[in-house]
Structure formats: structure tokens, C-alpha cells
């Protein structure tokens, strides 16, 4: 601490010394001297111009500008021409008729005036090209010189550019090209420029050379394509182009030739030959001939046109049950490209042409195939096409084959499921294979009881795929199978399925139980009659009512005949106790089983109380009333504790601040000052928290101390007491706001919040502390402990 104090004293002395020295320097006066003298300018008319001037001196100099050669006059500032505070003369814009001339800068203070040498402000003159370059035509490997002359003020500079080459730049009034080639041909541009602008002049270089032709690679195309043969040529003077096929001048109505000179200056171009509606004779050698006065060149390209094979020839079919064997041959033995596969197309007489079947026969040498699984009783039509890499041939001739009808394949029995004690539901699928070539007209159902030898048969129409077998015995196992029938006869029987009829079951669960009315000792109950369309509900003998109150349970029977109202059964429960809550559930019983069916959902009701019953309890003596009567005394006691705590904290903080430089002050003296000032301090106000010394950021040891105090003080108490509002008052007395977005000083917020998270009686949620309960005694202890820790932290902070 002493070392820090000495350091502060040294810094203060140094600062005083520097201030004194600076004041001494400020007191010395000296005449002006130019730090920047103006220089002449050449400016385009109508642009912004500035003559710059600056000087040093004490007192700081002021500036004026003079103009004229023999008779100098002061430049008067206006909106267009003015002198800036730092000495510059600005023209915005520059007007050559008013502003061109000689200018002087003067700098003046109380000691002297100095004047610069005169500088000339001239207007720039737009450059022009007096003599531009001329067009040149030369042969290959010759030298070329372009020249250019310009005029303007200031004297212009020169720059050469090439029209399609952005990287080409050469300075100077002349341009020399050595040993030119066709690639050097083109437009060259001379640019003459100064500050006022630029002017240009162009010339063309033509390089003469013999022609050359470069054609596209050879092509193999399909007959339906439109090939284009390309010939890129160049030569200067410009060449003529001629296309030939197999050495002969091309003369075809479906050939289109398009020739374009793309770069006239160097004689480059492109010629394209496009062929449409190809024929086999279009295959051959095509040549592109280019000619000019310096020579001739020819480029050749091969074109091969490919076609699909011709239609094959189909032989008569050979039948083998539901299989047809086919054989065919090619119209031409060696087509180009060769046959890669064949495709059989077939359909029967009821099948649309667009939905015909296909069978692929791969292989270049495949000439026979079989088509199996044909439908019986159908007439089939067969054709074949051949395929190569280009496409398909046309259809072959048609071959016919007739498949005889037979009995259908067996049907498939899918399921046999019991519907009731007297019926079983069957579901089947039509034959998985063929219907024998004739439509299925009926299905036969065969069944017998397991152990019996004779089958019972019933017939249903073909438009159904399921039926219920009725008139069966209850609780009996049966075996079932199905037969399909067409015009030829019955199929083999299907797979078998076993099923057992139901035992006559218990009634359905009772629904919609309701208590219509009740008095002190009775209640009227009703429920919905179970669905009588179900066999088990057709002969209900009685209902059993399950009645319970607390641990007491009894059962009451409702025997037929029943009192009904619409679709509901009514029953009056008697011999009930007053003011008691009962729970009832209802189950139905039929004559076929022992015991009742499933119970309904439970329904509750409470009988009425007797009119003369008196509890004898005085509400004024309830715990709630007692708490409400004493709430004011509890709140007053807590408020007194909080105000007293706030006064003590403020006094200690103030004392820490006043006596921060007196590290030897004793604890007894601090307590004395505390007692003498306590009465004069107002209670803590959260609105004035910024004036509280303890609201400043605290060091780490201080954070740990407050955290430890919270962990020890915030222990749950068994008896109810003050809640979060009281805790807020306690925290506020030391400058900590527990509610809202700013809960506590920034560097102590995280430890306190984490302590809330870990403590079982506190929970942090969106910046708010929630407490189940704190007793008034615990609040007082909390206030005292935190205040002590807090004041200690404040003292530590001030001393540091």
C-alpha cells in the first residue's frame, strides 16, 4: 500500500512539471515561417482546384492570397473561391476566364508578415491528334512501324493499345513490331492524353499468308440424327471455301452449308456442312477446300451413317400345352451395326394392342425362343422385332396360336374365423394360376365337423370372395375348403382351414351409468341396455350393482322384468346413509353363464345431508384466521429489522470511504462513528443503489465470503415464515436487488445464482429468487451476517 502511495505521488509531481514546462513554451512568441509553399497548377476548366499554403508562428498566423503581376490585389472569398482556415485557396469550380493568373500566399501574426513567391495557375487544354497512324498490309515476318503526333497543354503523353488484347500497352509516340505473324494482325490505337483529357486514333495491320483448313473429327451417326461437319480456316487475303463428297462437288438438297468470316482482319472463319434426312449413301469422305491467291489447303473427315436392322421373318408356331415355341430369321444376314437382341411381342384376343406383352431375347445369334404360361382358352398373336445399337427393326409377320381351355386351378382359402357360436366367416382368393381359359362362374364351399366323414357342400356365385357359413353347432371345430367352377367343370379343392365356433359368451359391458337423482337415503340409477343384436345380450336375466362407500362394499341384484324408459334401465337404490359419497358399477348376467359380465365404469354420487346437522366449528378460530390477524405484527417486526440493518450498512460504507487513507483506524473507533451516525442515516432505497459504495464490483475473496454466508443462512426451517418479498428487503439493505434483471453487482451475480440453483429451498427462474419459507429469526440472522461480510468487503475495496 505504501509503495502504491509513493507511486501516485511521483506521477502527480511529473504531471505538474510537464504542465509548467508546456506553459513556459506557450509563452514564447516567434514570427511566421512557411511550412508549405504553394506550387503552380494546370487545371481543366470547370473542375475543383486548390493552391495549398501553410505556416508556423506564435501567435498562429492568419492567411491572405494576392493575385496579379505588377499590381497585386487581395483575393476576396466568395462561395466559389475562398481561403480555408488552414491557408489553402480553393476554386470550386475553376473558371479559366476569371481565375487563370499568378497567386501569392501571405502569413501574418503580431510580429511579422511573410509572402511566398508567385505561382501560376493555368487552364489545361484538351489534347488532339495531329498525325495519326496509317493502315499497313505486309507479309509474314516483316517489320512494321506506326507513328502518332498530338498537341495540347500541358504537352500530352502517348499510349498504344490493341483492340482485343487488354494486356497490350506500349508508351511513346511510335510503335515498332518485329517479324509480324498472322496473330499480330488487327487494330492498333494511339491514345494522346494530359490532365484535360485524351484523344485517340486507330490503324489496321493486315498480314498476308497462305490458307489452312482444320476439319472436325470423323463421325458415326444414327440415321435419325442431323450431323454437322465443321471446317475452321484462315488466310489473308480472304479465302473461298468448297465442300466435296468422295472428291465430287457436293450437290444435295438436304445438305446445308454455312460459311462465316469471324475475324476479317486476319482472314479467320468457319464453314459448317449440315446433313438432314440421312440415307445409306450419305456415308463417305467429306473434304473442305480453302483457296486464296497465296495457296490452297484441304481438310478431310469421314462420316458413317448407321441404320436399324430390317424386319425379321417369323416361322409358324409350335404348341406344347400352354407353351408356344417360335423360330425366326434375319432379312439380311450381316446388318451394320449387328443385331444385339430380339423382342417378342404377343397378346391374346381380349387384350388391347397397347397392352401387349413383351419378351426380350438377348444375344446377337438368338433366333428361337419359347413363351410359357399362356392362358388356356385364348387365341394368341405373335410378332418379332430385331434390335441393334441404333434402334429396332420393323415388325415381322404375324403368327397365330390357340390354347385349349381346361378346368381352373385351385382357389386359395385365406381364412376361416368364428363369427359367433353358430357361424364361421370364410374368405378366399380366386385361383392363383389360370382359370382354365374359361370364366369362373361359381364357387363350392365344402365343410364338415372334425371327426365326421361326410362333407356338406354349398354353392355361391363367382362375384363374391367371402361368405358366412350358418347353422353350425356352438363350441365345435370344423374343417373347410373351396372349389372353383368354370364351363369345363370344378377345380381341385383348395387348401383346408380349421375353425371353431364360439362358446356362448358373457353379456357386453354396461355403458352410460348415471345417477338421475338422490335424497338423504335413496338414489335413482339408470344405464343403457346392451346391444340386443349381439347373441350374448339377447337373454339378460339380471343386473348386479356393485355399491361401495369407503371400505364398505355390497352387491345388489336387479332381476327381470326390468323397469325401462326408452333404451335405459331404471332402478332405485334405498337404505342409503345421508351425506355419504357412494361409488357404483353395473354388470349384466345372461342365462348361459355363471357369474356376471364385465363391470361398467364407476360413477360417484353423494346423498343429501340432514337439515339439522351442525358441525360446531367456529371459523374465527381457524389457523388461517389466526395468521391473518397477526400478519400486520409480523410485517411490522420485519420492517423494523430491515430499516435498522440498512442504516448500519450505509454508515459503515460511508465510514469506509471517508477513512480509506487511514489504515491504522481501530475497530473501536469505527463502531463509535457507526453509533454516532446511525440515527442520521435514511433507510436504503433501491432507486439510489448507484450511490452505495458496496454496489461496486467486489474482489474474489469478498464473493466467497458472501457465498459462504448465504449457504449457511439459507437453511430450510420447519415453520412457515417470511417469503421472497422479505428476502428482497434484506438483500436491498446491502445494495443487492434480488428481483428483476439486475439482481446483484455484476461480479457477484454468478456465484450467488449458482448457490440458489444448488440449494433445495431456492430456485432461480428468469432472474427471480423464489422461496418456500424463511422465518423472521432467519431473516434477521441473514441480514446481520451478510451485512458484516459486505461491510468488510467494502473496507477491503477502499483500502486497495
Short mmCIF file of N, CA and C in Angstrom, two decimals, residues 6-22:
data_model
loop_
_atom_site.label_atom_id
_atom_site.label_comp_id
_atom_site.label_asym_id
_atom_site.label_seq_id
_atom_site.Cartn_x
_atom_site.Cartn_y
_atom_site.Cartn_z
N UNK A 6 3.45 6.00 -2.84
CA UNK A 6 4.62 6.72 -3.34
C UNK A 6 4.57 6.86 -4.87
N UNK A 7 4.10 5.80 -5.53
CA UNK A 7 4.00 5.84 -6.99
C UNK A 7 3.02 6.93 -7.43
N UNK A 8 1.88 7.03 -6.74
CA UNK A 8 0.90 8.07 -7.08
C UNK A 8 1.49 9.47 -6.88
N UNK A 9 2.25 9.66 -5.85
CA UNK A 9 2.85 10.98 -5.58
C UNK A 9 3.83 11.35 -6.69
N UNK A 10 4.65 10.38 -7.13
CA UNK A 10 5.62 10.66 -8.20
C UNK A 10 4.91 11.05 -9.49
N UNK A 11 3.87 10.34 -9.80
CA UNK A 11 3.12 10.65 -11.01
C UNK A 11 2.53 12.05 -10.96
N UNK A 12 2.03 12.45 -9.80
CA UNK A 12 1.46 13.79 -9.64
C UNK A 12 2.53 14.85 -9.84
N UNK A 13 3.74 14.65 -9.32
CA UNK A 13 4.83 15.62 -9.47
C UNK A 13 5.22 15.75 -10.93
N UNK A 14 5.32 14.60 -11.64
CA UNK A 14 5.69 14.63 -13.06
C UNK A 14 4.66 15.40 -13.87
N UNK A 15 3.40 15.19 -13.54
CA UNK A 15 2.34 15.89 -14.28
C UNK A 15 2.44 17.41 -14.06
N UNK A 16 2.68 17.81 -12.86
CA UNK A 16 2.82 19.25 -12.58
C UNK A 16 4.01 19.83 -13.33
N UNK A 17 5.13 19.11 -13.38
CA UNK A 17 6.32 19.59 -14.08
C UNK A 17 6.03 19.77 -15.57
N UNK A 18 5.35 18.80 -16.17
CA UNK A 18 5.05 18.88 -17.60
C UNK A 18 4.12 20.04 -17.89
N UNK A 19 3.14 20.25 -17.04
CA UNK A 19 2.20 21.36 -17.25
C UNK A 19 2.94 22.70 -17.19
N UNK A 20 3.86 22.83 -16.24
CA UNK A 20 4.63 24.07 -16.13
C UNK A 20 5.51 24.30 -17.33
N UNK A 21 6.17 23.22 -17.79
CA UNK A 21 7.06 23.35 -18.95
C UNK A 21 6.27 23.73 -20.20
N UNK A 22 5.10 23.11 -20.39
CA UNK A 22 4.27 23.43 -21.54
C UNK A 22 3.82 24.89 -21.48
#
